[in-house]
Coordinates of C-alpha atoms in Angstrom, one line a residue:
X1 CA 0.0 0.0 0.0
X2 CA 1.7 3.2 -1.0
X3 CA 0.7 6.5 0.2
X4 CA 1.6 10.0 -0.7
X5 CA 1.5 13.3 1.5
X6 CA 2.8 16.3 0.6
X7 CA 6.2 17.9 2.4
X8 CA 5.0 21.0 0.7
X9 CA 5.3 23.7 4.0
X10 CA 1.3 24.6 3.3
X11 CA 0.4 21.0 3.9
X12 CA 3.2 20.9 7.2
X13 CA 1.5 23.8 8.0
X14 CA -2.1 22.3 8.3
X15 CA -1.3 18.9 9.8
X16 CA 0.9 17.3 7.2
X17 CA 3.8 15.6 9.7
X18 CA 0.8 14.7 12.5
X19 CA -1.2 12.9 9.2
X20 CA 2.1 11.0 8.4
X21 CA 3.0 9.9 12.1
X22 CA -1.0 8.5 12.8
X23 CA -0.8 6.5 9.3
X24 CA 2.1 5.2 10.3
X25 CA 0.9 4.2 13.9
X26 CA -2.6 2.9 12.3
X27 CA -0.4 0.5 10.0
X28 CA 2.1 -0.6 12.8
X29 CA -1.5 -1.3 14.6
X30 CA -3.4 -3.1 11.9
X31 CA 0.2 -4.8 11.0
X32 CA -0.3 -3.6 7.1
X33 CA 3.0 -3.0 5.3
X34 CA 3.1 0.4 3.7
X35 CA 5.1 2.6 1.9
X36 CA 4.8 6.7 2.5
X37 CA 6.1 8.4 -0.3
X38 CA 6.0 12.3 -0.3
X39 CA 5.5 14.9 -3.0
X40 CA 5.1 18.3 -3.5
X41 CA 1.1 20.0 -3.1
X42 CA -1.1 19.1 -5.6
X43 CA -2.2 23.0 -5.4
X44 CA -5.5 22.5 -3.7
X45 CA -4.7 24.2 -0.2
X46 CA -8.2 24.0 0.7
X47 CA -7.6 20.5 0.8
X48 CA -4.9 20.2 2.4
X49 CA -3.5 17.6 3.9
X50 CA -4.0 16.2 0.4
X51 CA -3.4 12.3 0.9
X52 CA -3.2 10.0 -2.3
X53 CA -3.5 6.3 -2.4
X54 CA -2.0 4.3 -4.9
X55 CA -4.6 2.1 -6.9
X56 CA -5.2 -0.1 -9.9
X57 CA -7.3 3.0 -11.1
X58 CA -4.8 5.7 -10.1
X59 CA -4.2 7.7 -7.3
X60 CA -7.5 8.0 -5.0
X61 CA -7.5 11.4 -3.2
X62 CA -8.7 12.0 0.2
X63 CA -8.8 15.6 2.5
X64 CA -8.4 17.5 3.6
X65 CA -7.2 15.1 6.1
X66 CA -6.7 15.2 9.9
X67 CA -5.1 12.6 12.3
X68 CA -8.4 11.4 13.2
X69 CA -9.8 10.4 9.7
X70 CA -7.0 8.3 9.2
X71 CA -8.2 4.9 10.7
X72 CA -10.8 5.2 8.4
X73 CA -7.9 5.3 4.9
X74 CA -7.5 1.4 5.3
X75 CA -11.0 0.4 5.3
X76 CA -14.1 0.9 2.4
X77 CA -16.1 3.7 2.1
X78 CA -14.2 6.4 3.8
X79 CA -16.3 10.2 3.9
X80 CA -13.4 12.1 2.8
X81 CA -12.4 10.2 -0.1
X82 CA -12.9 12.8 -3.5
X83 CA -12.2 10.4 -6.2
X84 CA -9.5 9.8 -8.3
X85 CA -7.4 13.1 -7.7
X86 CA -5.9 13.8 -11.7
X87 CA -10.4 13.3 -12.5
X88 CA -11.3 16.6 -9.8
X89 CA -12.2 19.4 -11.6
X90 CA -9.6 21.9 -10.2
X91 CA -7.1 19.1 -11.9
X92 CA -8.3 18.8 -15.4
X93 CA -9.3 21.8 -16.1
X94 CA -5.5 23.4 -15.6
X95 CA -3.4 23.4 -18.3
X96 CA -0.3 22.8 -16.6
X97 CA 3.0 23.0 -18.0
X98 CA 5.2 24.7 -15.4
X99 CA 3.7 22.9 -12.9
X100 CA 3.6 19.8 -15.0
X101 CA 5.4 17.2 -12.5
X102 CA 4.4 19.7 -9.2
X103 CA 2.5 17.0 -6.6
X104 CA 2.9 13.8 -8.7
X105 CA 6.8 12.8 -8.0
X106 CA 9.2 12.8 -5.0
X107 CA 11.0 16.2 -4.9
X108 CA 14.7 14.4 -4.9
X109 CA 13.8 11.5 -7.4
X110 CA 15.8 12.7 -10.6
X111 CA 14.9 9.3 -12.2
X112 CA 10.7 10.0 -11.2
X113 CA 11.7 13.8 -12.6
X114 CA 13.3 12.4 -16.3
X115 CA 10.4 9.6 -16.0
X116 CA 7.8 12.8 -17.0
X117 CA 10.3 14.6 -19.3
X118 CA 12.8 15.9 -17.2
X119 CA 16.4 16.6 -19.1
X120 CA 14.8 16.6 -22.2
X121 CA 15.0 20.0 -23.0
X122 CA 18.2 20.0 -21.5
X123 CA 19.8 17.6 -23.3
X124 CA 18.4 19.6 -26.6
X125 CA 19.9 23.2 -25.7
X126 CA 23.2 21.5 -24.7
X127 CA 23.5 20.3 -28.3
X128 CA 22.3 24.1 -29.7
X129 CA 24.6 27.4 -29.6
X130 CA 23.7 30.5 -27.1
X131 CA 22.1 32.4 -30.0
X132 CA 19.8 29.1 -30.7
X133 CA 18.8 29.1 -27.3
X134 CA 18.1 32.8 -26.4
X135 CA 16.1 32.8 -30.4
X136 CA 14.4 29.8 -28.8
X137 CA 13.0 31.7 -26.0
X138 CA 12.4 34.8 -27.6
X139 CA 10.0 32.9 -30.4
X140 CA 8.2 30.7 -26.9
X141 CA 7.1 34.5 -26.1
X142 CA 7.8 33.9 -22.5
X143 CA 7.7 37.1 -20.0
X144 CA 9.0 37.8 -16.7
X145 CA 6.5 36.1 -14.3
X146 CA 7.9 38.2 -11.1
X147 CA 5.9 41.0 -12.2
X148 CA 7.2 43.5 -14.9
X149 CA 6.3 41.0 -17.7
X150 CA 9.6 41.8 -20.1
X151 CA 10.6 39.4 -22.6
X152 CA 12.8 36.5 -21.1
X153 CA 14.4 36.4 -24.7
X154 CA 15.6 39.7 -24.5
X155 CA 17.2 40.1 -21.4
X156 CA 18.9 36.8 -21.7
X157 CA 20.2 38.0 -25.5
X158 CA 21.3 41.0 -23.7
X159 CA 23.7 39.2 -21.4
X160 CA 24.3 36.0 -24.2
X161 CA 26.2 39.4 -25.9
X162 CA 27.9 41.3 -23.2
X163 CA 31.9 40.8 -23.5
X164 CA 32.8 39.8 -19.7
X165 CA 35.3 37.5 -18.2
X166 CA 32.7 35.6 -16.1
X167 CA 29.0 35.9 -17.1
X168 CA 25.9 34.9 -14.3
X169 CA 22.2 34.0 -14.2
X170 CA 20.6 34.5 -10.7
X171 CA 17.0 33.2 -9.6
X172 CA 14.8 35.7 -8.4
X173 CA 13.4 33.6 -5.8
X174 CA 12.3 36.1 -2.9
X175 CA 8.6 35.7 -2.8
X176 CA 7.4 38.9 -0.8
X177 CA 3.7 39.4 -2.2
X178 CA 0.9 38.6 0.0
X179 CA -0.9 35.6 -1.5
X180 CA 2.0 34.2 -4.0
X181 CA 3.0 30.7 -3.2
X182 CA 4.0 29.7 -7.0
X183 CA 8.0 29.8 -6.4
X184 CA 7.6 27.9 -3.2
X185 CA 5.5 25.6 -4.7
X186 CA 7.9 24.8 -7.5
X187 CA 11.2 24.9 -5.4
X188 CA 9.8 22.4 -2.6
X189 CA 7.7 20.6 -4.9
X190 CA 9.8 20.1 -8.4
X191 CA 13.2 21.5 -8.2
X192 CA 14.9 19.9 -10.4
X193 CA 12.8 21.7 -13.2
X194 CA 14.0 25.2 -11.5
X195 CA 17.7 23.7 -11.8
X196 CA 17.3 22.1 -15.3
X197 CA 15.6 26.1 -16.5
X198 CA 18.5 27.9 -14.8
X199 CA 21.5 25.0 -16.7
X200 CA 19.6 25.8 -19.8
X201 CA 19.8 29.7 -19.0
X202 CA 23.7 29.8 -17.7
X203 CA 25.1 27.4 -20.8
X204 CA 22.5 29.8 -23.8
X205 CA 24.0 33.1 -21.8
X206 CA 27.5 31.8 -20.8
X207 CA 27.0 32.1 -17.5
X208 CA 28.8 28.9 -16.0
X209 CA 27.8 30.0 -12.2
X210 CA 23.6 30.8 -11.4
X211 CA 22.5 31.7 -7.7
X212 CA 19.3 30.7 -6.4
X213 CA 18.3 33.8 -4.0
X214 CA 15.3 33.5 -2.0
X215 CA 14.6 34.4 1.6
X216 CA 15.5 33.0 5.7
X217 CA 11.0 32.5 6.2
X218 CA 11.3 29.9 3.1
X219 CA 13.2 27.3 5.1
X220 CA 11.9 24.0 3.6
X221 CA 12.5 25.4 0.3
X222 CA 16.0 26.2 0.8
X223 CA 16.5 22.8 2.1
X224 CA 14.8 20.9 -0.4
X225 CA 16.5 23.1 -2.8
X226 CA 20.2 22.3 -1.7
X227 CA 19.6 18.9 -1.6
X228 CA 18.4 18.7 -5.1
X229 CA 21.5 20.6 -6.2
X230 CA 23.3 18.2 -4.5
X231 CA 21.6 15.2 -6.1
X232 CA 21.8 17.3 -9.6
X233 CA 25.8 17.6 -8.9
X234 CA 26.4 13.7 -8.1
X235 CA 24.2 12.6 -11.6
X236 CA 26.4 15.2 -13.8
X237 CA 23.5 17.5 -14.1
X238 CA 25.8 20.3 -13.3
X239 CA 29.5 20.4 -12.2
X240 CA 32.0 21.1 -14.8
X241 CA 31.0 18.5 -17.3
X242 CA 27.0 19.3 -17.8
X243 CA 25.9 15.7 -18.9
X244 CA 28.8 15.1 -20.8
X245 CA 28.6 17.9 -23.1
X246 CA 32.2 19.5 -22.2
X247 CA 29.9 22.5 -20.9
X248 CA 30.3 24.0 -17.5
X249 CA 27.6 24.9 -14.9
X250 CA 27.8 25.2 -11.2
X251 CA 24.4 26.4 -8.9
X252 CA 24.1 27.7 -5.3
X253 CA 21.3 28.8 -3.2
X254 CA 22.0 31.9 -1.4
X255 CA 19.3 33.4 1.6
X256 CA 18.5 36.7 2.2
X257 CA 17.0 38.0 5.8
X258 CA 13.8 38.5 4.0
X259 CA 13.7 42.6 2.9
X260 CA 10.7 42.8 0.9
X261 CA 12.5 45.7 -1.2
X262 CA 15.1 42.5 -2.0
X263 CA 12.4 41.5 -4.8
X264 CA 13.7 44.0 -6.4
X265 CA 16.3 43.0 -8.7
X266 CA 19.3 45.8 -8.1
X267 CA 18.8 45.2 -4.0
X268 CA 18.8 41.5 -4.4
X269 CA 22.2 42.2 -6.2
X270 CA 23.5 43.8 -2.8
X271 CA 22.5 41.4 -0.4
X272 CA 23.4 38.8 -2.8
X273 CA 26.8 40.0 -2.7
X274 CA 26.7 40.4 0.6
X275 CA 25.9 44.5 0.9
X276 CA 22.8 46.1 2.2
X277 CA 19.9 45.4 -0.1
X278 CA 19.3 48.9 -1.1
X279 CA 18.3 49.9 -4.6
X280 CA 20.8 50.8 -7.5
X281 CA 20.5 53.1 -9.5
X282 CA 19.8 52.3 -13.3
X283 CA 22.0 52.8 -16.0
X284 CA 23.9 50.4 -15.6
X285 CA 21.4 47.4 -16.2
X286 CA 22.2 44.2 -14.6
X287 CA 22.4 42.7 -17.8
X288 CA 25.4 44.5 -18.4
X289 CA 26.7 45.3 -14.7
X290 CA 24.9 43.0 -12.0
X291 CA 26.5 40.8 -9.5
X292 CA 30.0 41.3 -8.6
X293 CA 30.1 43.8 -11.5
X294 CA 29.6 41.4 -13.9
X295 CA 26.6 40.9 -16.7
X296 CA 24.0 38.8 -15.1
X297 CA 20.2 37.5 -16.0
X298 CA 17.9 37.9 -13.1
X299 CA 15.0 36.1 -13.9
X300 CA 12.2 34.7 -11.3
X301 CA 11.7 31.1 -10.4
X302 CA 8.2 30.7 -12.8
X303 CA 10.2 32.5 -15.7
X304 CA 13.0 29.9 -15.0
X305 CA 11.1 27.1 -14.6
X306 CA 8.6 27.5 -17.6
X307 CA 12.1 27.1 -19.8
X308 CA 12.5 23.4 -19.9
X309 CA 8.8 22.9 -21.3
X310 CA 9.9 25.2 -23.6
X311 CA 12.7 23.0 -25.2
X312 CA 11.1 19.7 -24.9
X313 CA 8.0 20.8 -26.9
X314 CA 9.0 23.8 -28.9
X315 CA 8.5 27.2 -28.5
X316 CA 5.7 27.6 -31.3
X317 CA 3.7 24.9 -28.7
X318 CA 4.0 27.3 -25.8
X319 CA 3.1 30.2 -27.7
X320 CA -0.2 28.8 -29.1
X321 CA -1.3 29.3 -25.5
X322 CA -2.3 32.6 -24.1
X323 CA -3.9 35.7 -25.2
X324 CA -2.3 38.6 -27.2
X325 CA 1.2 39.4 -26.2
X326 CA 0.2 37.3 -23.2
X327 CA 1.8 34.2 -24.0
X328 CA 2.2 30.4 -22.6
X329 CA 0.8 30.2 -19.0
X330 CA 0.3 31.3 -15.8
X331 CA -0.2 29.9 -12.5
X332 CA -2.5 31.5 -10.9
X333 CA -2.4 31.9 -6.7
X334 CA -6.0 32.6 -5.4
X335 CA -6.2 33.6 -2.1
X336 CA -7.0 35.8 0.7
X337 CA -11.4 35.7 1.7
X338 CA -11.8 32.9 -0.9
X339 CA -13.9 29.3 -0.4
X340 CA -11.2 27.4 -2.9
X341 CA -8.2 28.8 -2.5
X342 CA -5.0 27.3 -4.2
X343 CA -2.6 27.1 -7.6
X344 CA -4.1 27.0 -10.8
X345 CA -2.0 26.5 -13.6
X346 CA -4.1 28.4 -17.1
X347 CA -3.5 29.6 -20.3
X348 CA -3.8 33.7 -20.2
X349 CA -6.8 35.7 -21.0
X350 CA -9.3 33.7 -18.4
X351 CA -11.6 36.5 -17.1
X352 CA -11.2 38.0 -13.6
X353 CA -14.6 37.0 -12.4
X354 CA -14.4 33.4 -13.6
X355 CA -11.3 33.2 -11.5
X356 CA -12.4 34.7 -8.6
X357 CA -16.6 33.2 -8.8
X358 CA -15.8 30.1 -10.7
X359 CA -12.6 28.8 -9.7
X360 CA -12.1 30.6 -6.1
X361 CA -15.4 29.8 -5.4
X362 CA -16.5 33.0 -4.1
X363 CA -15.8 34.4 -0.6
X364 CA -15.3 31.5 2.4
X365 CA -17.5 34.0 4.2
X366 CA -20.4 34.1 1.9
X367 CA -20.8 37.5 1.8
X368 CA -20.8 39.4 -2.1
X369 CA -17.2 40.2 -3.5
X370 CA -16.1 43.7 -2.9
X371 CA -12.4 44.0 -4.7
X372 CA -9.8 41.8 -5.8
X373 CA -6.2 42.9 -5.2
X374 CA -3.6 41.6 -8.1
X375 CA -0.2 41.4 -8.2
X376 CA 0.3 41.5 -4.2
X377 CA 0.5 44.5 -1.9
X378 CA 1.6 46.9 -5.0
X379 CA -1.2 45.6 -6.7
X380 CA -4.3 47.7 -7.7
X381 CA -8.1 46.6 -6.6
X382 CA -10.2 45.9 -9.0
X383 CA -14.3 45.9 -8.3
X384 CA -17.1 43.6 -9.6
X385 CA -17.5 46.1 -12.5
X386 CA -13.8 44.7 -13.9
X387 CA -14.7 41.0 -13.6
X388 CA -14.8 40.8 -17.5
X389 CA -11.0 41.9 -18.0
X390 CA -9.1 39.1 -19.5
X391 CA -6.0 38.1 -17.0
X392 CA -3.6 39.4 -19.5
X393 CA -0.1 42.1 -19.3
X394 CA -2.0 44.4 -21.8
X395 CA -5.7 44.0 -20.7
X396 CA -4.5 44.7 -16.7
X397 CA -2.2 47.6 -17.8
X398 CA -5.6 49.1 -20.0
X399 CA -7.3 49.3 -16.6
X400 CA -4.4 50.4 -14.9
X401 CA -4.0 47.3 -12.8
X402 CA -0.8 44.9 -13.2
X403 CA -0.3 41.3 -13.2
X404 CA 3.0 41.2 -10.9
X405 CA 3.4 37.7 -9.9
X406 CA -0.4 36.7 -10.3
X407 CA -1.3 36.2 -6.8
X408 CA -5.0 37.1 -5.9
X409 CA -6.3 38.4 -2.8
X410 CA -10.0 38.4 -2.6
X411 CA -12.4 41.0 -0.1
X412 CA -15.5 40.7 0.8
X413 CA -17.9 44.0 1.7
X414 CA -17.3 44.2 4.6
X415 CA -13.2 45.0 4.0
X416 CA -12.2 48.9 4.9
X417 CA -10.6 50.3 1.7
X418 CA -9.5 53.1 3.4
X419 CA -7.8 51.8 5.6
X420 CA -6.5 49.0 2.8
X421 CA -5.0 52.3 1.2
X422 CA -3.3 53.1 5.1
X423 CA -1.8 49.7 4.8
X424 CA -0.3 50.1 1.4
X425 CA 1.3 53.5 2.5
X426 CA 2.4 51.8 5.9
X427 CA 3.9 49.2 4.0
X428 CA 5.9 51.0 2.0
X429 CA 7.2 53.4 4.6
X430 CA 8.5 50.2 6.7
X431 CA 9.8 48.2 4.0
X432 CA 11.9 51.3 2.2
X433 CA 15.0 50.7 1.9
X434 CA 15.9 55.0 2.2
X435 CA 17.5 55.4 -1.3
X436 CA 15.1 57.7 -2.8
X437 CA 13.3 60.4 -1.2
X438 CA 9.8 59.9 -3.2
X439 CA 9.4 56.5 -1.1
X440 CA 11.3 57.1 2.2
X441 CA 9.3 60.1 2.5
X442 CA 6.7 60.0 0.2
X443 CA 5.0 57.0 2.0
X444 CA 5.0 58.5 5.9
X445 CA 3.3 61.5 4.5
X446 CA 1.0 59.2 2.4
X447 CA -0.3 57.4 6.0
X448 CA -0.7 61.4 7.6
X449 CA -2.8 62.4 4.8
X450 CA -4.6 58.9 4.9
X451 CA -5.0 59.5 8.7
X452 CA -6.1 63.1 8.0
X453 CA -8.9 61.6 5.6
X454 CA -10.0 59.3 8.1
X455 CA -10.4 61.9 10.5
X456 CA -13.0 63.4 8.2
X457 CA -10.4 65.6 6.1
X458 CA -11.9 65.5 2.8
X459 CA -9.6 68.3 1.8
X460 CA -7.1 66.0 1.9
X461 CA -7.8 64.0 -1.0
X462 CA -6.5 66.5 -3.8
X463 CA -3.2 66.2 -1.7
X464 CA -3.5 62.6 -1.5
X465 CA -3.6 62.4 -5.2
X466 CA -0.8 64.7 -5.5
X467 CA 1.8 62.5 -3.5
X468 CA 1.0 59.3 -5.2
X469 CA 1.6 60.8 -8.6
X470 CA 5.1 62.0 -7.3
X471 CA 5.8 58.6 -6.1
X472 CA 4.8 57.0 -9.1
X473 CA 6.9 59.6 -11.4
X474 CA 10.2 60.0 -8.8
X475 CA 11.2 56.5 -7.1
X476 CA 13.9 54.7 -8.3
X477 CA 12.1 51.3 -8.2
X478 CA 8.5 49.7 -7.9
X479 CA 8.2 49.6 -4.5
X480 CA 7.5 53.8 -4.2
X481 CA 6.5 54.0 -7.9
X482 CA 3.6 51.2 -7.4
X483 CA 2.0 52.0 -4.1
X484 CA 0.4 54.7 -5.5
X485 CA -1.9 51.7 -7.2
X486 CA -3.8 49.8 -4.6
X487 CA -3.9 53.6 -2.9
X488 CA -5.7 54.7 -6.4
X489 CA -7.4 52.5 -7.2
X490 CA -9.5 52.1 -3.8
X491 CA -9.8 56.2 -4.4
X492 CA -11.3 55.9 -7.6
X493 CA -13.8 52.6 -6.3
X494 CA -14.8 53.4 -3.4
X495 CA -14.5 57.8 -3.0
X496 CA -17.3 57.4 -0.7
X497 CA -15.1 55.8 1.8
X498 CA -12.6 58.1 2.0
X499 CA -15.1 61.4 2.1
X500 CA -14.9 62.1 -1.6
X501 CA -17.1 62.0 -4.5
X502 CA -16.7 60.0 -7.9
X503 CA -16.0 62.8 -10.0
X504 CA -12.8 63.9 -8.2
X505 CA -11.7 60.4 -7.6
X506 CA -11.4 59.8 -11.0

């Protein structure tokens, strides 16, 4: 009898270890002989502990499980059982491609990870040059998934060009925004796809050294991370001899104290290298001057780890999904006041109100949707009246929303907007990292003149308005320059919460 629960940390978090000990005590009891083998989540959370039995049929899911149900898993007719868990409906309608392997094998089983096409595209880039590769990506139509959406293509074609002595590629793996899981999920659930995008990246760029950078609160990441790397290094998956192609490669995970304003990418450079993660100024790019002064790629973890499905099928196959210049897939993170929340894995252009009604379920409260926030605590709100805008870079942007990293926070009416807004400003002001003066000081006056509203200042407003355009126009990264949107945007929904009227909201 073989049984799978999920070492992913949201599973730990809701019970996963305590699910593991009582099967194993209930087996021990009944004197069955099993085997417990664990995997990554399945992406469900509100499921979680997901437990899978092995059948003639295929894997039978049950949860979300507790301790106490599991007496019940070696006998008939069990109340939690859902059925067969690749039949559920969350399941089949994904289209999953990153997250192809995520919750079906053993994190460290390279030979379970090749089983479902694992080193295939590998083993095609190694045999293509670096102007192949980068063309490769460039036709897939892939975009930064950490939140600016720039071609992938680009910035690796950018560094693939650069005349250095010693080139780098460095995972963006610092996962800040409220209600984004997708990197964790990958890293603790299918690294060896993160390491196989990142070999791909270093050998198409000539970067024989890649960094995985992610933060001290991700602890079973980083460990399942460096063992992978480890079990990567002793099958010739990296090391100076990449699968026998003559090619070098060599990976390392690095962890940051967890500075929110280390998303960005010129700060993560600093800590990285060991500095204070403040902000650097642009010219140069990193693509030309990054870590240690040399060019370097700094992509995120989804970016990364979309690339292998890219080489194994072809770049025209990833680019027949998607909408627009929106291309391939995205996982989406739905959280926050929701009934279903978890990872699903779509092609773009799915509409905001299917995601949030139809997939999320509506609001675990019950109570009527009030305003989604996309693209974490930068992100703007968008209200019931925006539910038809297709989740796409252009079709957010056109109602001055952004996708950022796709995470999705749901509110129900009862949620204070204004004081939403106070929290965005408050954010901002704490997390700064004091480089520019539109964010160090922008932000504490943005929480004054939102506590000068709330105190029935409607004067205040104009003023409001006023500092978040500076911000937006003056800082020197996203962190000041994208407050201003979930401040905005709750403005221009909801003016009658903060003491103004439509017209001068919008």
């Amino acid at each position: 009898m073989k049984i799978w629960v999920p070492m992913d940390s949201a599973a730990k978090a809701l019970g996963a270890e305590e699910v593991v000990a009582a099967i194993r005590a209930e087996a021990l009891r009944r004197g069955v002989e099993i085997e417990i083998a664990r995997n990554g989540s399945r992406g469900m959370i509100w499921l979680e502990p997901l437990v899978e039995v092995e059948t003639p049929a295929g894997r039978m899911a049950f949860g979300p499980m507790t301790p106490e149900d599991v007496s019940a898993l070696f006998e008939d007719g069990h109340e939690k059982a859902l059925g067969l868990t690749d039949e559920l409906d969350w399941m089949k309608r994904q289209t999953r491609l990153t997250f192809a392997r995520c919750g079906i094998t053993d994190p460290f089983s390279l030979e379970q990870y090749e089983a479902l096409g694992g080193l295939v595209g590998l083993r095609r880039a190694l045999g293509m040059t670096g102007e192949q590769i980068t063309d490769e990506v460039k036709l897939s139509g892939l975009r930064g998934r950490g939140g600016a959406g720039f071609p992938t293509g680009i910035k690796w074609d950018t560094v693939r060009m650069a005349h250095a002595d010693r080139k780098y590629i460095v995972c963006n793996a610092d996962e800040g925004d409220s209600g984004t899981f997708a990197d964790r999920m990958i890293m603790e659930g299918d690294p060896f796809c993160l390491i196989e995008g990142m070999t791909i990246g270093g050998i198409g760029c000539g970067a024989t050294k890649g960094f995985v950078y992610t933060r001290s609160e991700y602890p079973d990441a980083v460990a399942v991370m460096r063992r992978a790397i480890d079990i990567a290094r002793a099958a010739g998956v990296l090391g100076p001899d990449v699968l026998g192609s003559g090619k070098a490669f060599e990976l390392e995970v690095r962890v940051g104290a967890g500075a929110y304003v280390c998303g960005e990418e010129t700060s993560l450079l600093n800590s990285l290298e060991g500095k204070r993660g403040v902000v650097r100024a642009k010219p140069p790019l990193p693509a030309l001057e990054g870590a240690f002064g040399k060019p370097t790629v700094v992509n995120n973890v989804i970016s990364l780890a979309t690339v292998p499905v890219i080489f194994e099928k072809g770049a025209e196959f990833y680019a027949n999904f998607g909408l627009g210049r929106s291309k391939g897939t995205i996982p989406l993170q739905i959280a926050g006041n929701v009934r279903h929340g978890g990872l699903f894995e779509t092609a773009f252009g799915m509409k905001l109100g299917q995601i949030v009604e139809d997939l999320g379920g509506g609001t675990a409260s019950g109570r009527a949707v009030k305003a989604v926030q996309v693209g974490g605590p930068l992100g703007a709100y968008l209200g019931t009246d925006q539910f038809d805008t297709p989740f796409g870079y252009e079709e957010f942007d056109g109602e001055g929303a952004l996708i950022g990293h796709a995470g999705l926070v749901v509110f129900d009416d009862t949620a204070d907007m204004l004081g939403m807004a106070r929290f965005a400003m408050e954010f901002c002001a704490v997390e700064s990292c004091g480089k520019c003066t539109p964010c160090r000081i922008g932000a504490v006056r943005g929480v004054e003149t939102l506590d000068r509203i709330a105190a029935g200042d409607a004067e205040a407003v104009p003023l409001l308005t006023d500092l978040c355009e500076t911000m937006k126009d003056g800082s020197l990264c996203a962190l000041g320059g994208f407050t201003p949107y979930p401040v905005m945007s709750a403005l221009r929904l909801f003016p009658e919460e903060f003491g103004a009227v439509r017209e001068a909201a919008e």
